[in-house]
PDB file of C-alpha atoms in Angstrom:
ATOM      1  CA  MET Z   1      83.243  50.214 147.203  1.00  0.00           C
ATOM      2  CA  VAL Z   2      83.068  46.411 147.096  1.00  0.00           C
ATOM      3  CA  GLU Z   3      86.261  44.875 145.742  1.00  0.00           C
ATOM      4  CA  SER Z   4      86.209  42.519 142.750  1.00  0.00           C
ATOM      5  CA  GLY Z   5      87.234  39.504 144.810  1.00  0.00           C
ATOM      6  CA  GLU Z   6      84.497  40.144 147.369  1.00  0.00           C
ATOM      7  CA  LYS Z   7      81.947  40.396 144.577  1.00  0.00           C
ATOM      8  CA  LYS Z   8      82.989  37.067 143.073  1.00  0.00           C
ATOM      9  CA  SER Z   9      82.900  35.370 146.474  1.00  0.00           C
ATOM     10  CA  PHE Z  10      79.439  36.754 147.221  1.00  0.00           C
ATOM     11  CA  GLU Z  11      78.131  35.745 143.790  1.00  0.00           C
ATOM     12  CA  ALA Z  12      79.420  32.201 144.285  1.00  0.00           C
ATOM     13  CA  MET Z  13      77.794  31.960 147.734  1.00  0.00           C
ATOM     14  CA  THR Z  14      74.553  33.292 146.325  1.00  0.00           C
ATOM     15  CA  GLN Z  15      74.418  30.829 143.462  1.00  0.00           C
ATOM     16  CA  ALA Z  16      75.272  27.879 145.711  1.00  0.00           C
ATOM     17  CA  GLY Z  17      72.801  28.740 148.464  1.00  0.00           C
ATOM     18  CA  ALA Z  18      73.123  27.571 152.065  1.00  0.00           C
ATOM     19  CA  GLY Z  19      71.543  24.894 154.212  1.00  0.00           C
ATOM     20  CA  LEU Z  20      68.966  25.879 156.807  1.00  0.00           C
ATOM     21  CA  ALA Z  21      71.264  24.985 159.699  1.00  0.00           C
ATOM     22  CA  GLU Z  22      73.970  27.201 158.198  1.00  0.00           C
ATOM     23  CA  ILE Z  23      71.487  30.064 157.760  1.00  0.00           C
ATOM     24  CA  LYS Z  24      70.298  29.789 161.345  1.00  0.00           C
ATOM     25  CA  ALA Z  25      73.895  29.678 162.602  1.00  0.00           C
ATOM     26  CA  ALA Z  26      74.798  32.680 160.427  1.00  0.00           C
ATOM     27  CA  ALA Z  27      71.916  34.669 161.910  1.00  0.00           C
ATOM     28  CA  ILE Z  28      73.065  33.860 165.438  1.00  0.00           C
ATOM     29  CA  ALA Z  29      76.655  34.816 164.606  1.00  0.00           C
ATOM     30  CA  ALA Z  30      75.673  37.968 162.691  1.00  0.00           C
ATOM     31  CA  LYS Z  31      73.628  39.196 165.633  1.00  0.00           C
ATOM     32  CA  ALA Z  32      76.713  38.645 167.817  1.00  0.00           C
ATOM     33  CA  GLY Z  33      78.746  40.884 165.487  1.00  0.00           C
ATOM     34  CA  ASP Z  34      80.371  38.390 163.080  1.00  0.00           C
ATOM     35  CA  VAL Z  35      80.984  40.360 159.864  1.00  0.00           C
ATOM     36  CA  ALA Z  36      81.522  37.234 157.732  1.00  0.00           C
ATOM     37  CA  ALA Z  37      78.187  35.830 158.927  1.00  0.00           C
ATOM     38  CA  ARG Z  38      76.426  38.961 157.676  1.00  0.00           C
ATOM     39  CA  LYS Z  39      77.582  38.156 154.157  1.00  0.00           C
ATOM     40  CA  ILE Z  40      76.503  34.525 154.449  1.00  0.00           C
ATOM     41  CA  LEU Z  41      73.034  35.678 155.496  1.00  0.00           C
ATOM     42  CA  ALA Z  42      72.818  38.338 152.777  1.00  0.00           C
ATOM     43  CA  ALA Z  43      73.920  35.783 150.161  1.00  0.00           C
ATOM     44  CA  ALA Z  44      71.240  33.364 151.374  1.00  0.00           C
ATOM     45  CA  PHE Z  45      68.610  36.074 150.917  1.00  0.00           C
ATOM     46  CA  ALA Z  46      69.952  36.899 147.439  1.00  0.00           C
ATOM     47  CA  HIS Z  47      69.813  33.178 146.579  1.00  0.00           C
ATOM     48  CA  THR Z  48      66.053  33.142 147.261  1.00  0.00           C
ATOM     49  CA  ALA Z  49      65.570  36.338 145.272  1.00  0.00           C
ATOM     50  CA  PHE Z  50      67.494  35.489 142.119  1.00  0.00           C
ATOM     51  CA  ALA Z  51      67.846  31.693 141.974  1.00  0.00           C
ATOM     52  CA  ALA Z  52      65.396  29.846 144.224  1.00  0.00           C
ATOM     53  CA  PRO Z  53      62.102  31.578 145.126  1.00  0.00           C
ATOM     54  CA  GLY Z  54      60.855  28.285 146.548  1.00  0.00           C
ATOM     55  CA  ARG Z  55      63.384  28.686 149.360  1.00  0.00           C
ATOM     56  CA  ILE Z  56      62.138  32.106 150.524  1.00  0.00           C
ATOM     57  CA  ALA Z  57      60.032  30.819 153.421  1.00  0.00           C
ATOM     58  CA  PRO Z  58      62.443  28.204 154.812  1.00  0.00           C
ATOM     59  CA  THR Z  59      65.374  30.617 154.478  1.00  0.00           C
ATOM     60  CA  TYR Z  60      63.730  33.538 156.255  1.00  0.00           C
ATOM     61  CA  ASP Z  61      62.147  31.239 158.855  1.00  0.00           C
ATOM     62  CA  ALA Z  62      65.600  29.819 159.658  1.00  0.00           C
ATOM     63  CA  ALA Z  63      67.145  33.291 159.790  1.00  0.00           C
ATOM     64  CA  ALA Z  64      64.394  34.588 162.076  1.00  0.00           C
ATOM     65  CA  GLU Z  65      64.716  31.574 164.366  1.00  0.00           C
ATOM     66  CA  GLY Z  66      68.453  32.142 164.656  1.00  0.00           C
ATOM     67  CA  TRP Z  67      68.087  35.891 165.171  1.00  0.00           C
ATOM     68  CA  PHE Z  68      65.307  35.767 167.767  1.00  0.00           C
ATOM     69  CA  GLY Z  69      66.056  32.379 169.320  1.00  0.00           C
ATOM     70  CA  ARG Z  70      62.605  30.888 168.760  1.00  0.00           C
ATOM     71  CA  PRO Z  71      60.714  29.241 165.883  1.00  0.00           C
ATOM     72  CA  VAL Z  72      58.509  31.402 163.669  1.00  0.00           C
ATOM     73  CA  ASN Z  73      55.505  29.039 163.824  1.00  0.00           C
ATOM     74  CA  GLY Z  74      53.907  30.602 160.765  1.00  0.00           C
ATOM     75  CA  ALA Z  75      51.053  29.246 158.678  1.00  0.00           C
ATOM     76  CA  SER Z  76      51.713  26.149 156.579  1.00  0.00           C
ATOM     77  CA  ILE Z  77      52.808  26.662 152.975  1.00  0.00           C
ATOM     78  CA  LEU Z  78      52.195  23.990 150.347  1.00  0.00           C
ATOM     79  CA  PRO Z  79      55.274  22.100 149.060  1.00  0.00           C
ATOM     80  CA  VAL Z  80      57.021  23.765 146.106  1.00  0.00           C
ATOM     81  CA  PRO Z  81      59.898  22.669 143.825  1.00  0.00           C
ATOM     82  CA  ASP Z  82      63.240  22.988 145.594  1.00  0.00           C
ATOM     83  CA  THR Z  83      64.908  24.309 142.458  1.00  0.00           C
ATOM     84  CA  ALA Z  84      67.861  26.693 142.104  1.00  0.00           C
ATOM     85  CA  LEU Z  85      68.238  28.281 138.663  1.00  0.00           C
ATOM     86  CA  PRO Z  86      71.383  29.887 137.204  1.00  0.00           C
ATOM     87  CA  ILE Z  87      71.620  33.606 137.969  1.00  0.00           C
ATOM     88  CA  PRO Z  88      72.106  35.645 134.754  1.00  0.00           C
ATOM     89  CA  ALA Z  89      75.149  37.933 134.545  1.00  0.00           C
ATOM     90  CA  GLY Z  90      72.885  40.942 134.003  1.00  0.00           C
ATOM     91  CA  VAL Z  91      71.465  40.498 137.493  1.00  0.00           C
ATOM     92  CA  TRP Z  92      74.892  41.016 139.017  1.00  0.00           C
ATOM     93  CA  SER Z  93      75.720  44.022 136.863  1.00  0.00           C
ATOM     94  CA  ASP Z  94      72.575  45.827 138.009  1.00  0.00           C
ATOM     95  CA  PHE Z  95      72.822  44.525 141.581  1.00  0.00           C
ATOM     96  CA  TRP Z  96      76.353  45.837 142.159  1.00  0.00           C
ATOM     97  CA  GLY Z  97      75.489  49.106 140.440  1.00  0.00           C
ATOM     98  CA  LEU Z  98      72.641  49.641 142.870  1.00  0.00           C
ATOM     99  CA  ILE Z  99      74.743  48.535 145.847  1.00  0.00           C
ATOM    100  CA  SER Z 100      77.448  51.059 144.952  1.00  0.00           C
ATOM    101  CA  GLU Z 101      74.924  53.912 145.118  1.00  0.00           C
ATOM    102  CA  ALA Z 102      73.041  52.721 148.189  1.00  0.00           C
ATOM    103  CA  GLY Z 103      74.454  55.463 150.409  1.00  0.00           C
ATOM    104  CA  ASN Z 104      73.766  58.291 147.961  1.00  0.00           C
ATOM    105  CA  SER Z 105      70.156  59.010 148.978  1.00  0.00           C
ATOM    106  CA  ILE Z 106      68.588  57.414 145.905  1.00  0.00           C
ATOM    107  CA  GLY Z 107      64.888  58.189 145.738  1.00  0.00           C
ATOM    108  CA  ALA Z 108      62.282  55.509 146.431  1.00  0.00           C
ATOM    109  CA  GLY Z 109      61.010  55.680 142.858  1.00  0.00           C
ATOM    110  CA  GLU Z 110      64.444  55.053 141.408  1.00  0.00           C
ATOM    111  CA  ILE Z 111      65.097  52.151 143.786  1.00  0.00           C
ATOM    112  CA  THR Z 112      61.765  50.599 142.764  1.00  0.00           C
ATOM    113  CA  ALA Z 113      62.519  50.975 139.060  1.00  0.00           C
ATOM    114  CA  ARG Z 114      66.069  49.673 139.331  1.00  0.00           C
ATOM    115  CA  THR Z 115      65.089  46.708 141.478  1.00  0.00           C
ATOM    116  CA  ALA Z 116      62.395  45.835 138.946  1.00  0.00           C
ATOM    117  CA  ALA Z 117      65.049  46.110 136.224  1.00  0.00           C
ATOM    118  CA  ILE Z 118      67.128  43.469 138.010  1.00  0.00           C
ATOM    119  CA  GLY Z 119      64.119  41.165 137.813  1.00  0.00           C
ATOM    120  CA  GLY Z 120      63.939  41.828 134.085  1.00  0.00           C
ATOM    121  CA  HIS Z 121      67.100  39.734 133.613  1.00  0.00           C
ATOM    122  CA  LEU Z 122      65.502  36.616 135.090  1.00  0.00           C
ATOM    123  CA  SER Z 123      64.330  33.801 132.814  1.00  0.00           C
ATOM    124  CA  GLU Z 124      60.835  32.623 131.919  1.00  0.00           C
ATOM    125  CA  GLU Z 125      61.648  29.477 133.873  1.00  0.00           C
ATOM    126  CA  TYR Z 126      62.232  31.650 136.940  1.00  0.00           C
ATOM    127  CA  ARG Z 127      58.907  33.468 136.405  1.00  0.00           C
ATOM    128  CA  ALA Z 128      57.046  30.170 136.108  1.00  0.00           C
ATOM    129  CA  LEU Z 129      58.670  28.949 139.311  1.00  0.00           C
ATOM    130  CA  ALA Z 130      57.846  32.210 141.103  1.00  0.00           C
ATOM    131  CA  ALA Z 131      54.194  31.860 140.082  1.00  0.00           C
ATOM    132  CA  THR Z 132      54.084  28.305 141.443  1.00  0.00           C
ATOM    133  CA  VAL Z 133      55.677  29.451 144.695  1.00  0.00           C
ATOM    134  CA  CYS Z 134      53.234  32.310 145.246  1.00  0.00           C
ATOM    135  CA  ALA Z 135      50.252  30.004 144.651  1.00  0.00           C
ATOM    136  CA  ALA Z 136      51.473  27.775 147.505  1.00  0.00           C
ATOM    137  CA  TYR Z 137      51.011  30.496 150.152  1.00  0.00           C
ATOM    138  CA  PRO Z 138      47.798  30.527 152.228  1.00  0.00           C
ATOM    139  CA  GLY Z 139      44.905  32.395 150.648  1.00  0.00           C
ATOM    140  CA  VAL Z 140      46.616  33.258 147.353  1.00  0.00           C
ATOM    141  CA  THR Z 141      44.672  30.898 145.071  1.00  0.00           C
ATOM    142  CA  GLU Z 142      41.373  31.890 146.675  1.00  0.00           C
ATOM    143  CA  ALA Z 143      42.161  35.604 146.371  1.00  0.00           C
ATOM    144  CA  ALA Z 144      43.266  35.320 142.739  1.00  0.00           C
ATOM    145  CA  ALA Z 145      40.035  33.457 141.929  1.00  0.00           C
ATOM    146  CA  GLN Z 146      38.208  36.769 142.505  1.00  0.00           C
ATOM    147  CA  GLY Z 147      39.563  37.892 139.124  1.00  0.00           C
ATOM    148  CA  PHE Z 148      41.801  40.744 138.008  1.00  0.00           C
ATOM    149  CA  PRO Z 149      41.062  43.521 140.519  1.00  0.00           C
ATOM    150  CA  ASP Z 150      38.911  46.518 139.644  1.00  0.00           C
ATOM    151  CA  ARG Z 151      40.488  49.913 140.191  1.00  0.00           C
ATOM    152  CA  PHE Z 152      39.873  51.930 143.323  1.00  0.00           C
ATOM    153  CA  THR Z 153      38.593  55.460 142.772  1.00  0.00           C
ATOM    154  CA  MET Z 154      39.250  58.654 144.661  1.00  0.00           C
ATOM    155  CA  GLU Z 155      35.557  59.496 144.326  1.00  0.00           C
ATOM    156  CA  ALA Z 156      34.526  56.416 146.308  1.00  0.00           C
ATOM    157  CA  LEU Z 157      37.209  56.995 148.930  1.00  0.00           C
ATOM    158  CA  GLY Z 158      36.307  60.660 149.257  1.00  0.00           C
ATOM    159  CA  ARG Z 159      32.777  59.670 150.296  1.00  0.00           C
ATOM    160  CA  CYS Z 160      34.014  57.582 153.222  1.00  0.00           C
ATOM    161  CA  PRO Z 161      33.426  58.928 156.732  1.00  0.00           C
ATOM    162  CA  GLU Z 162      36.220  60.603 158.647  1.00  0.00           C
ATOM    163  CA  GLY Z 163      38.012  58.054 160.815  1.00  0.00           C
ATOM    164  CA  SER Z 164      37.053  55.133 158.596  1.00  0.00           C
ATOM    165  CA  LEU Z 165      39.584  52.965 156.770  1.00  0.00           C
ATOM    166  CA  GLY Z 166      38.545  54.486 153.435  1.00  0.00           C
ATOM    167  CA  GLY Z 167      38.735  57.990 154.854  1.00  0.00           C
ATOM    168  CA  THR Z 168      42.190  57.348 156.321  1.00  0.00           C
ATOM    169  CA  PHE Z 169      43.356  55.882 152.996  1.00  0.00           C
ATOM    170  CA  TYR Z 170      41.973  58.913 151.145  1.00  0.00           C
ATOM    171  CA  ARG Z 171      43.813  61.348 153.407  1.00  0.00           C
ATOM    172  CA  LEU Z 172      47.069  59.362 153.100  1.00  0.00           C
ATOM    173  CA  ILE Z 173      46.911  59.602 149.302  1.00  0.00           C
ATOM    174  CA  VAL Z 174      45.891  63.272 149.172  1.00  0.00           C
ATOM    175  CA  ASP Z 175      48.093  64.619 151.973  1.00  0.00           C
ATOM    176  CA  ASN Z 176      51.231  62.884 150.670  1.00  0.00           C
ATOM    177  CA  LYS Z 177      50.459  63.372 146.967  1.00  0.00           C
ATOM    178  CA  PHE Z 178      50.706  59.612 146.434  1.00  0.00           C
ATOM    179  CA  ASP Z 179      49.446  57.847 143.325  1.00  0.00           C
ATOM    180  CA  LEU Z 180      46.393  55.742 144.131  1.00  0.00           C
ATOM    181  CA  GLU Z 181      47.869  52.595 142.560  1.00  0.00           C
ATOM    182  CA  VAL Z 182      51.590  53.468 142.954  1.00  0.00           C
ATOM    183  CA  LEU Z 183      52.415  52.559 139.319  1.00  0.00           C
ATOM    184  CA  ASP Z 184      50.335  52.223 136.127  1.00  0.00           C
ATOM    185  CA  ARG Z 185      49.159  48.610 135.833  1.00  0.00           C
ATOM    186  CA  ASP Z 186      48.462  48.994 132.098  1.00  0.00           C
ATOM    187  CA  GLN Z 187      51.902  50.429 131.335  1.00  0.00           C
ATOM    188  CA  LEU Z 188      53.430  47.506 133.204  1.00  0.00           C
ATOM    189  CA  GLN Z 189      51.161  45.089 131.280  1.00  0.00           C
ATOM    190  CA  LEU Z 190      50.308  43.251 134.469  1.00  0.00           C
ATOM    191  CA  ALA Z 191      47.214  41.629 132.968  1.00  0.00           C
ATOM    192  CA  SER Z 192      49.487  39.676 130.609  1.00  0.00           C
ATOM    193  CA  LEU Z 193      51.504  38.015 133.400  1.00  0.00           C
ATOM    194  CA  ARG Z 194      50.961  34.335 134.170  1.00  0.00           C
ATOM    195  CA  PRO Z 195      48.528  33.605 137.014  1.00  0.00           C
ATOM    196  CA  PRO Z 196      48.603  34.318 139.895  1.00  0.00           C
ATOM    197  CA  LEU Z 197      51.314  36.953 139.259  1.00  0.00           C
ATOM    198  CA  ASP Z 198      48.876  39.030 137.202  1.00  0.00           C
ATOM    199  CA  TYR Z 199      46.507  39.325 140.145  1.00  0.00           C
ATOM    200  CA  LEU Z 200      49.198  39.606 142.803  1.00  0.00           C
ATOM    201  CA  ASN Z 201      51.100  42.462 141.197  1.00  0.00           C
ATOM    202  CA  ALA Z 202      48.007  44.480 140.372  1.00  0.00           C
ATOM    203  CA  ARG Z 203      46.537  43.856 143.811  1.00  0.00           C
ATOM    204  CA  MET Z 204      49.689  44.930 145.614  1.00  0.00           C
ATOM    205  CA  LEU Z 205      50.055  48.123 143.589  1.00  0.00           C
ATOM    206  CA  GLN Z 206      46.580  49.196 144.631  1.00  0.00           C
ATOM    207  CA  SER Z 207      46.661  47.775 148.168  1.00  0.00           C
ATOM    208  CA  HIS Z 208      50.213  48.615 149.276  1.00  0.00           C
ATOM    209  CA  ASP Z 209      49.258  51.752 151.202  1.00  0.00           C
ATOM    210  CA  LEU Z 210      46.167  50.026 152.605  1.00  0.00           C
ATOM    211  CA  TRP Z 211      48.422  47.318 154.004  1.00  0.00           C
ATOM    212  CA  HIS Z 212      50.516  50.077 155.577  1.00  0.00           C
ATOM    213  CA  ILE Z 213      47.441  51.339 157.415  1.00  0.00           C
ATOM    214  CA  VAL Z 214      45.831  48.055 158.424  1.00  0.00           C
ATOM    215  CA  ALA Z 215      49.015  46.136 159.269  1.00  0.00           C
ATOM    216  CA  GLY Z 216      50.452  49.095 161.203  1.00  0.00           C
ATOM    217  CA  TYR Z 217      53.417  50.205 159.067  1.00  0.00           C
ATOM    218  CA  GLU Z 218      54.252  53.889 158.683  1.00  0.00           C
ATOM    219  CA  THR Z 219      55.206  55.370 155.306  1.00  0.00           C
ATOM    220  CA  THR Z 220      58.808  55.989 156.408  1.00  0.00           C
ATOM    221  CA  LYS Z 221      62.078  54.634 155.028  1.00  0.00           C
ATOM    222  CA  LEU Z 222      62.490  51.954 157.698  1.00  0.00           C
ATOM    223  CA  HIS Z 223      58.905  50.821 157.478  1.00  0.00           C
ATOM    224  CA  GLU Z 224      58.988  50.607 153.683  1.00  0.00           C
ATOM    225  CA  VAL Z 225      61.740  48.049 154.169  1.00  0.00           C
ATOM    226  CA  ALA Z 226      59.766  46.298 156.893  1.00  0.00           C
ATOM    227  CA  ILE Z 227      56.540  46.058 154.908  1.00  0.00           C
ATOM    228  CA  SER Z 228      58.437  44.429 152.060  1.00  0.00           C
ATOM    229  CA  ALA Z 229      59.278  41.570 154.433  1.00  0.00           C
ATOM    230  CA  PHE Z 230      55.655  41.478 155.603  1.00  0.00           C
ATOM    231  CA  GLN Z 231      54.391  41.229 151.996  1.00  0.00           C
ATOM    232  CA  MET Z 232      56.931  38.547 151.184  1.00  0.00           C
ATOM    233  CA  ALA Z 233      55.848  36.520 154.231  1.00  0.00           C
ATOM    234  CA  GLN Z 234      52.238  36.760 153.145  1.00  0.00           C
ATOM    235  CA  PHE Z 235      52.660  35.456 149.586  1.00  0.00           C
ATOM    236  CA  GLY Z 236      56.295  34.965 148.588  1.00  0.00           C
ATOM    237  CA  HIS Z 237      56.451  38.250 146.667  1.00  0.00           C
ATOM    238  CA  SER Z 238      59.490  37.967 144.381  1.00  0.00           C
ATOM    239  CA  TYR Z 239      59.913  41.744 143.954  1.00  0.00           C
ATOM    240  CA  SER Z 240      60.087  42.094 147.749  1.00  0.00           C
ATOM    241  CA  ALA Z 241      62.695  39.315 147.846  1.00  0.00           C
ATOM    242  CA  MET Z 242      64.797  41.219 145.289  1.00  0.00           C
ATOM    243  CA  PHE Z 243      64.419  44.505 147.151  1.00  0.00           C
ATOM    244  CA  LEU Z 244      65.459  42.878 150.439  1.00  0.00           C
ATOM    245  CA  ALA Z 245      68.413  41.210 148.716  1.00  0.00           C
ATOM    246  CA  VAL Z 246      69.612  44.658 147.657  1.00  0.00           C
ATOM    247  CA  VAL Z 247      69.015  46.096 151.138  1.00  0.00           C
ATOM    248  CA  SER Z 248      70.735  43.266 153.010  1.00  0.00           C
ATOM    249  CA  GLY Z 249      73.556  43.008 150.455  1.00  0.00           C
ATOM    250  CA  SER Z 250      74.270  46.709 150.688  1.00  0.00           C
ATOM    251  CA  SER Z 251      74.323  46.763 154.496  1.00  0.00           C
ATOM    252  CA  ALA Z 252      76.419  43.571 154.774  1.00  0.00           C
ATOM    253  CA  PHE Z 253      79.334  45.328 153.061  1.00  0.00           C
ATOM    254  CA  ARG Z 254      79.192  48.441 155.234  1.00  0.00           C
ATOM    255  CA  PRO Z 255      81.175  48.800 158.475  1.00  0.00           C
ATOM    256  CA  GLU Z 256      78.393  50.518 160.392  1.00  0.00           C
ATOM    257  CA  ALA Z 257      75.773  48.755 162.484  1.00  0.00           C
ATOM    258  CA  VAL Z 258      73.188  49.262 159.725  1.00  0.00           C
ATOM    259  CA  PHE Z 259      72.953  45.520 159.099  1.00  0.00           C
ATOM    260  CA  ASP Z 260      71.874  44.807 162.684  1.00  0.00           C
ATOM    261  CA  VAL Z 261      69.130  47.426 162.507  1.00  0.00           C
ATOM    262  CA  LEU Z 262      67.870  46.168 159.166  1.00  0.00           C
ATOM    263  CA  MET Z 263      67.855  42.522 160.220  1.00  0.00           C
ATOM    264  CA  GLU Z 264      65.929  43.315 163.394  1.00  0.00           C
ATOM    265  CA  LEU Z 265      63.433  45.218 161.272  1.00  0.00           C
ATOM    266  CA  VAL Z 266      63.188  42.780 158.350  1.00  0.00           C
ATOM    267  CA  LEU Z 267      62.996  39.609 160.401  1.00  0.00           C
ATOM    268  CA  SER Z 268      60.472  41.002 162.901  1.00  0.00           C
ATOM    269  CA  ALA Z 269      58.264  42.078 159.988  1.00  0.00           C
ATOM    270  CA  TRP Z 270      58.748  38.663 158.366  1.00  0.00           C
ATOM    271  CA  VAL Z 271      57.512  36.971 161.548  1.00  0.00           C
ATOM    272  CA  HIS Z 272      54.601  39.409 161.686  1.00  0.00           C
ATOM    273  CA  GLY Z 273      53.628  38.548 158.115  1.00  0.00           C
ATOM    274  CA  ARG Z 274      53.924  34.791 158.664  1.00  0.00           C
ATOM    275  CA  ARG Z 275      51.657  34.974 161.729  1.00  0.00           C
ATOM    276  CA  THR Z 276      49.078  37.346 160.238  1.00  0.00           C
ATOM    277  CA  PRO Z 277      46.045  35.817 158.474  1.00  0.00           C
ATOM    278  CA  PRO Z 278      46.147  36.270 154.667  1.00  0.00           C
ATOM    279  CA  MET Z 279      45.193  39.821 153.667  1.00  0.00           C
ATOM    280  CA  LEU Z 280      45.137  39.433 149.883  1.00  0.00           C
ATOM    281  CA  GLY Z 281      41.537  38.291 149.656  1.00  0.00           C
ATOM    282  CA  ILE Z 282      40.045  41.107 151.732  1.00  0.00           C
ATOM    283  CA  VAL Z 283      37.425  42.952 149.670  1.00  0.00           C
ATOM    284  CA  TRP Z 284      38.422  46.423 150.794  1.00  0.00           C
ATOM    285  CA  GLU Z 285      35.412  48.117 149.247  1.00  0.00           C
ATOM    286  CA  ASP Z 286      33.199  46.189 151.681  1.00  0.00           C
ATOM    287  CA  VAL Z 287      34.974  47.646 154.708  1.00  0.00           C
ATOM    288  CA  TRP Z 288      35.833  51.206 153.574  1.00  0.00           C
ATOM    289  CA  HIS Z 289      33.232  52.560 156.006  1.00  0.00           C
ATOM    290  CA  LEU Z 290      34.627  50.785 159.095  1.00  0.00           C
ATOM    291  CA  PRO Z 291      37.271  52.171 161.463  1.00  0.00           C
ATOM    292  CA  THR Z 292      40.666  50.557 160.973  1.00  0.00           C
ATOM    293  CA  SER Z 293      40.450  48.983 164.444  1.00  0.00           C
ATOM    294  CA  GLU Z 294      37.253  47.161 163.437  1.00  0.00           C
ATOM    295  CA  VAL Z 295      38.801  45.968 160.177  1.00  0.00           C
ATOM    296  CA  ARG Z 296      41.751  44.550 162.114  1.00  0.00           C
ATOM    297  CA  ALA Z 297      39.414  42.833 164.578  1.00  0.00           C
ATOM    298  CA  ARG Z 298      37.273  41.361 161.789  1.00  0.00           C
ATOM    299  CA  TYR Z 299      40.256  39.739 160.048  1.00  0.00           C
ATOM    300  CA  GLY Z 300      42.444  38.938 163.065  1.00  0.00           C
ATOM    301  CA  ILE Z 301      45.204  41.408 162.153  1.00  0.00           C
ATOM    302  CA  GLU Z 302      47.528  42.636 164.886  1.00  0.00           C
ATOM    303  CA  PRO Z 303      49.448  45.850 164.032  1.00  0.00           C
ATOM    304  CA  TYR Z 304      53.214  45.676 163.646  1.00  0.00           C
ATOM    305  CA  VAL Z 305      55.256  46.426 166.759  1.00  0.00           C
ATOM    306  CA  SER Z 306      58.310  48.247 165.443  1.00  0.00           C
ATOM    307  CA  PRO Z 307      61.635  47.577 167.174  1.00  0.00           C
ATOM    308  CA  PHE Z 308      62.748  51.147 166.371  1.00  0.00           C
ATOM    309  CA  PRO Z 309      61.033  54.504 165.920  1.00  0.00           C
ATOM    310  CA  ALA Z 310      59.432  54.386 162.484  1.00  0.00           C
ATOM    311  CA  ASP Z 311      61.072  57.673 161.470  1.00  0.00           C
ATOM    312  CA  MET Z 312      64.538  56.853 162.854  1.00  0.00           C
ATOM    313  CA  ALA Z 313      66.211  57.166 159.444  1.00  0.00           C
ATOM    314  CA  GLU Z 314      64.620  60.561 158.848  1.00  0.00           C
ATOM    315  CA  GLN Z 315      65.681  61.712 162.338  1.00  0.00           C
ATOM    316  CA  LEU Z 316      69.278  60.683 161.712  1.00  0.00           C
ATOM    317  CA  GLU Z 317      69.313  62.430 158.326  1.00  0.00           C
ATOM    318  CA  ALA Z 318      67.952  65.623 159.896  1.00  0.00           C
ATOM    319  CA  ALA Z 319      70.556  65.502 162.662  1.00  0.00           C
ATOM    320  CA  ALA Z 320      73.357  65.073 160.118  1.00  0.00           C
ATOM    321  CA  ALA Z 321      72.165  67.931 157.896  1.00  0.00           C
TER     322      ALA Z 321
END
């Protein structure tokens, strides 16, 4: 349970933001075990999620440099407005509600819905800024120019050869009883969003599990967190920033070493995403028939090297049962 005073302090830090030197220093100190530095870092991440999406890349680059002791050296991102907007009170109500239940084994679907609900409190000005920020990332404008994405079909995937990317994707969906596009794009009215958010959100719903396969992320709890950082590094995904703000905020207020594990995971995946060529514009239907290794080679994609066993969280839960 986070005390009222701690909440107010964290909210104030989040609204104010932090300088890049402070973020880098906080990452160094947090890795060395400084509990106060954890909260500074988590507040900096929340600042990018709820107030200043234009600061996502510099903030996470500074944190990764402090954590790993070397610059990220990611692809260049076009300049964006360095604007911090007021954070609505409703954001904090939902944020702290989700934080308070973080250790209660909330399902992935509920976390997704409740994180999206936090975003529902943000202003139209924030959405316009987020759209501008996403368009500044490499490959986003070119990918969005392809038009609102057509749906994938299970029929087409089912015809793909065994061992191909399409065949692997098909088995992942069928064997795990996943939805092909995760959520219903029409119910979410994604086509009505301002560009390029309309394209980005629809594309990520249908491509999320493909990115798991091609970028080398398992469909486990730890790797769902990691791939959020990878997605955010690729195109400044504001939902991923909100999800990671919840994850880092929750772990920063816990006494266990969870924060260290999550930061190692999140920041390594962030670096991976910043160094990986843009994946948004890949026309997946053109490469369904190829083995995943050939798809990676064609587009210069190196698979993620996880710092921990992908199923570590599941192993720990099984051991505690």
